[in-house]
GROMACS .gro file of C-alpha atoms in nm:
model
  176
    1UNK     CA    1   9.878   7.685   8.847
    2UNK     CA    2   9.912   8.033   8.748
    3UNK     CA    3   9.749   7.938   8.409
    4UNK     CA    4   9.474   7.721   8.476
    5UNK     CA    5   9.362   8.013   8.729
    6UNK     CA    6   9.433   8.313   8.394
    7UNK     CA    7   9.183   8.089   8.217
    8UNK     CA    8   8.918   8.044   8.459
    9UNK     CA    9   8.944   8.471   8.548
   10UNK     CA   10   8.911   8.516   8.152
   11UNK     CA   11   8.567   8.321   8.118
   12UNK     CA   12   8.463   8.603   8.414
   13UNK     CA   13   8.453   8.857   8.225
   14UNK     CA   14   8.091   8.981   8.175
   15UNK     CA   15   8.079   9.313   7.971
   16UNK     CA   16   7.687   9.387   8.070
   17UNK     CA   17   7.809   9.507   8.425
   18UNK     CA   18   8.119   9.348   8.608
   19UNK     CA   19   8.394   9.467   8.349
   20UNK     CA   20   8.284   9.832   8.499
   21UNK     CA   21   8.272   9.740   8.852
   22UNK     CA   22   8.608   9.603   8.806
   23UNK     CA   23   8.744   9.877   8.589
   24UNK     CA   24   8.648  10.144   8.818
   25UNK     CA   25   8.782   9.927   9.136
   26UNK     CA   26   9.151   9.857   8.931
   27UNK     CA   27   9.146  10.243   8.874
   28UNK     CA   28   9.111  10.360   9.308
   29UNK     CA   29   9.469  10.196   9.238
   30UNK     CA   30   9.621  10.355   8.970
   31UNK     CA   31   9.935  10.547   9.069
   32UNK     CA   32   9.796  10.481   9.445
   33UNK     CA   33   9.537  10.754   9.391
   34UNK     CA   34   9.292  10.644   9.688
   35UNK     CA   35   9.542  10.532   9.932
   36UNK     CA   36   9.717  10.897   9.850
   37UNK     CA   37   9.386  11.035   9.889
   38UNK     CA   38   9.361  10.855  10.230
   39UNK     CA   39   9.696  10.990  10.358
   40UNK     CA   40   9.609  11.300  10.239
   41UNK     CA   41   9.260  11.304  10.473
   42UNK     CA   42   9.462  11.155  10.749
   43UNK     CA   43   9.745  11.417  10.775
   44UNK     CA   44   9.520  11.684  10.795
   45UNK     CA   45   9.414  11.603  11.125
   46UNK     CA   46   9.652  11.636  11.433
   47UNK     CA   47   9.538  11.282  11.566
   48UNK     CA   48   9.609  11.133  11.285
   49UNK     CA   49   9.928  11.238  11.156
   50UNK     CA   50  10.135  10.960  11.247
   51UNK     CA   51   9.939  10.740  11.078
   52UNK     CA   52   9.909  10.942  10.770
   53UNK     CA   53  10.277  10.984  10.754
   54UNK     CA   54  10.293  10.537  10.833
   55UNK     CA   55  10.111  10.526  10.479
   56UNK     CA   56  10.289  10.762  10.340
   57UNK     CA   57  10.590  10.577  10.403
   58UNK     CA   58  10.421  10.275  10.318
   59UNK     CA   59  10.329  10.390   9.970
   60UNK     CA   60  10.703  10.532   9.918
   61UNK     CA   61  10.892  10.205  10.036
   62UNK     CA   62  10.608  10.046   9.788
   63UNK     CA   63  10.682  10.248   9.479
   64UNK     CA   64  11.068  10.214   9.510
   65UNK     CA   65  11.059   9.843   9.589
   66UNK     CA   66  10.804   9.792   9.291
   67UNK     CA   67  10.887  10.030   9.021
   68UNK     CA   68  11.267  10.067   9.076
   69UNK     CA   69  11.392   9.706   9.148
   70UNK     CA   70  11.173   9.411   9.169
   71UNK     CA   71  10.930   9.453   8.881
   72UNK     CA   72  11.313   9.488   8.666
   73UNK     CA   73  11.468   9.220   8.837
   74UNK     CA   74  11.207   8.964   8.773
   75UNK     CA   75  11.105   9.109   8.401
   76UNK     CA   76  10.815   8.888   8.386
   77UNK     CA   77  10.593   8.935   8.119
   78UNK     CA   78  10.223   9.041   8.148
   79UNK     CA   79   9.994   8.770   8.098
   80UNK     CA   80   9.806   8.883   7.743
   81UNK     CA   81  10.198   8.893   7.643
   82UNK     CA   82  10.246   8.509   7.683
   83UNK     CA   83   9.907   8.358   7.641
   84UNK     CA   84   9.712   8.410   7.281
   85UNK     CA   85   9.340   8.449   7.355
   86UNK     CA   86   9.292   8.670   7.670
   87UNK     CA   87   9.013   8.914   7.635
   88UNK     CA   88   9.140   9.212   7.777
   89UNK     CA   89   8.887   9.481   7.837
   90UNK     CA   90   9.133   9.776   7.968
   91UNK     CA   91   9.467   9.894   7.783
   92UNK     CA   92   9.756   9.646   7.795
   93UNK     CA   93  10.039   9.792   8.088
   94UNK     CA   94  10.387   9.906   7.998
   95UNK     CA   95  10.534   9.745   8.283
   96UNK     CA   96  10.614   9.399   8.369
   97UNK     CA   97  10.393   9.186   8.596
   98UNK     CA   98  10.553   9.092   8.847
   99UNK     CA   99  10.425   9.180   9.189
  100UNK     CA  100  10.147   9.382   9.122
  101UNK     CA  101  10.218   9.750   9.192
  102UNK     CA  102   9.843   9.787   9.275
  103UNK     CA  103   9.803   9.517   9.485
  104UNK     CA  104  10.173   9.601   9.653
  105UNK     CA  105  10.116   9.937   9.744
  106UNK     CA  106   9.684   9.830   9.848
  107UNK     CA  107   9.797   9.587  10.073
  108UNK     CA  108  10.072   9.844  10.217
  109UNK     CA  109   9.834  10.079  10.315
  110UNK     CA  110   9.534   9.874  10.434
  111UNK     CA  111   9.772   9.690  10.635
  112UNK     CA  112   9.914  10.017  10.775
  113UNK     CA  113   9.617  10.103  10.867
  114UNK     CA  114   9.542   9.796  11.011
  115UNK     CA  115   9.778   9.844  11.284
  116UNK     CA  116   9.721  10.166  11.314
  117UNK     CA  117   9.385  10.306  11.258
  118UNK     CA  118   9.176   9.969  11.363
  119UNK     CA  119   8.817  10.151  11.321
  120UNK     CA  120   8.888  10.206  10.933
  121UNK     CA  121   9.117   9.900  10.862
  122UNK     CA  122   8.830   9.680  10.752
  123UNK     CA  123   8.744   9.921  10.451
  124UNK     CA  124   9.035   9.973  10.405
  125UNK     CA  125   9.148   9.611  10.354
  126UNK     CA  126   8.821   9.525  10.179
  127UNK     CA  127   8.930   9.813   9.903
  128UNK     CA  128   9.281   9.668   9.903
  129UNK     CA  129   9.157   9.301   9.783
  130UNK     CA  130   8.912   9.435   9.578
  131UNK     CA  131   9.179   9.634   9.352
  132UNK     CA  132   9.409   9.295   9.424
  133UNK     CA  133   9.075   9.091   9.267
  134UNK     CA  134   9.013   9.334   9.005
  135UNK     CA  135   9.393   9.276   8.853
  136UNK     CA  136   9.329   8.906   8.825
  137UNK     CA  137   8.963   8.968   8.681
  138UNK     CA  138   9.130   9.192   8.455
  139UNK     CA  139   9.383   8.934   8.343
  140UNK     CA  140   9.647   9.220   8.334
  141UNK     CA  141   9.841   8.994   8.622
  142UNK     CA  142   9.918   8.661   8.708
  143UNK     CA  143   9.750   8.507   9.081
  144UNK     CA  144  10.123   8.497   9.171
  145UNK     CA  145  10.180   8.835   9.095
  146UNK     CA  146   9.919   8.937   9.309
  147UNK     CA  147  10.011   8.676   9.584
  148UNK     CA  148  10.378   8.822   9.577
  149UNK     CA  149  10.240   9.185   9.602
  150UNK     CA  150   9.973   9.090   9.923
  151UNK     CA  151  10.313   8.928  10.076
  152UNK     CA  152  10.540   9.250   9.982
  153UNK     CA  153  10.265   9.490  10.124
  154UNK     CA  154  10.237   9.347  10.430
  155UNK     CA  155  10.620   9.374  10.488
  156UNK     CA  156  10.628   9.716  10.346
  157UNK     CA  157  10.320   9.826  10.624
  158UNK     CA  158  10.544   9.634  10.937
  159UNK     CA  159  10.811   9.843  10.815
  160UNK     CA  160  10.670  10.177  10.748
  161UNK     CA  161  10.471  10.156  11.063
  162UNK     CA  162  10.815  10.075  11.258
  163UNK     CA  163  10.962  10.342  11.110
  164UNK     CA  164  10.650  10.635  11.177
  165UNK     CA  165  10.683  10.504  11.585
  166UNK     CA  166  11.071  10.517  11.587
  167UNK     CA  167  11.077  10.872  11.421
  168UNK     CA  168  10.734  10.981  11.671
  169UNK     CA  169  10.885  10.869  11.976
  170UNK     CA  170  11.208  11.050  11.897
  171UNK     CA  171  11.027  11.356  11.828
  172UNK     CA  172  11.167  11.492  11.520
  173UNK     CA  173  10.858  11.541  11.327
  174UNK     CA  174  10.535  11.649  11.454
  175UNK     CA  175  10.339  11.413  11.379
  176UNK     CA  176  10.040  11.426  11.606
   0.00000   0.00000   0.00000
């Protein structure tokens, strides 16, 4: 499956204008920058602290389960790695595929906000599978990849925001 849907996101590609839409979308997600950005705005007000701090979280429990164990544990290699004639438009990634970091830590924060901050959510989780689209588009990731990072960020954002209520209600931070 995860072949047959490489191939038909390689005949996508279209350099005239969708290769920059996408390339501009897959870079909101590099290194998290505009979910950081996001926590960033939302810790600055009082109101909102706990749920900047949720995504913070979120984005922390999303690096460490990405970077430091699963994407080494599965060592799965990126797709331009394994199949000869993918047309990749951005530079080839040093790490392995699988999940997708950017679609892992996305979905972690659009889903924290989801429960959280309900007025901004739907951006939020547009953005999130737009960068999760823009990996496949890119062929820099397998569907499952992607598919296993949605699943992981979702479980990442239950826990973070679990974690940001248990450590409000207590009251050892001040979180808003």
């Amino acid at each position: 499956m995860d072949e047959q849907i490489l191939s038909y996101f390689n005949t996508l590609s279209t350099p005239e204008w969708l290769d920059y839409i996408f390339i501009f979308i897959t870079r909101l997600g590099d290194m998290g920058f505009a979910w950081i950005l996001c926590t960033v705005i939302l810790l600055c007000f009082r109101n909102k602290r706990r749920s900047g701090f949720a995504m913070a979280l979120a984005l922390v429990f999303s690096a460490i389960a990405v970077n430091l164990a699963l994407k080494n544990l599965a060592a799965r290699p990126r797709p331009y790695d394994f199949y000869q004639g993918i047309a990749l438009i951005i530079q080839p990634e040093t790490s392995y595929s699988f999940p997708s970091g950017h679609t892992t830590s996305s979905f972690a924060a659009a889903l924290t906000l989801f429960w959280l901050e309900k007025k901004i959510a739907p951006y939020a989780v547009i953005l999130a599978s737009l960068i999760a689209f823009s990996r496949l588009y890119l062929c820099v990731h397998y569907f499952t990849d992607v598919l296993g990072g949605m699943l992981l960020g979702a479980l990442l954002a239950f826990a973070a925001v679990l974690v940001a209520k248990r450590v409000h209600r207590i009251g050892s931070f001040e979180l808003g």
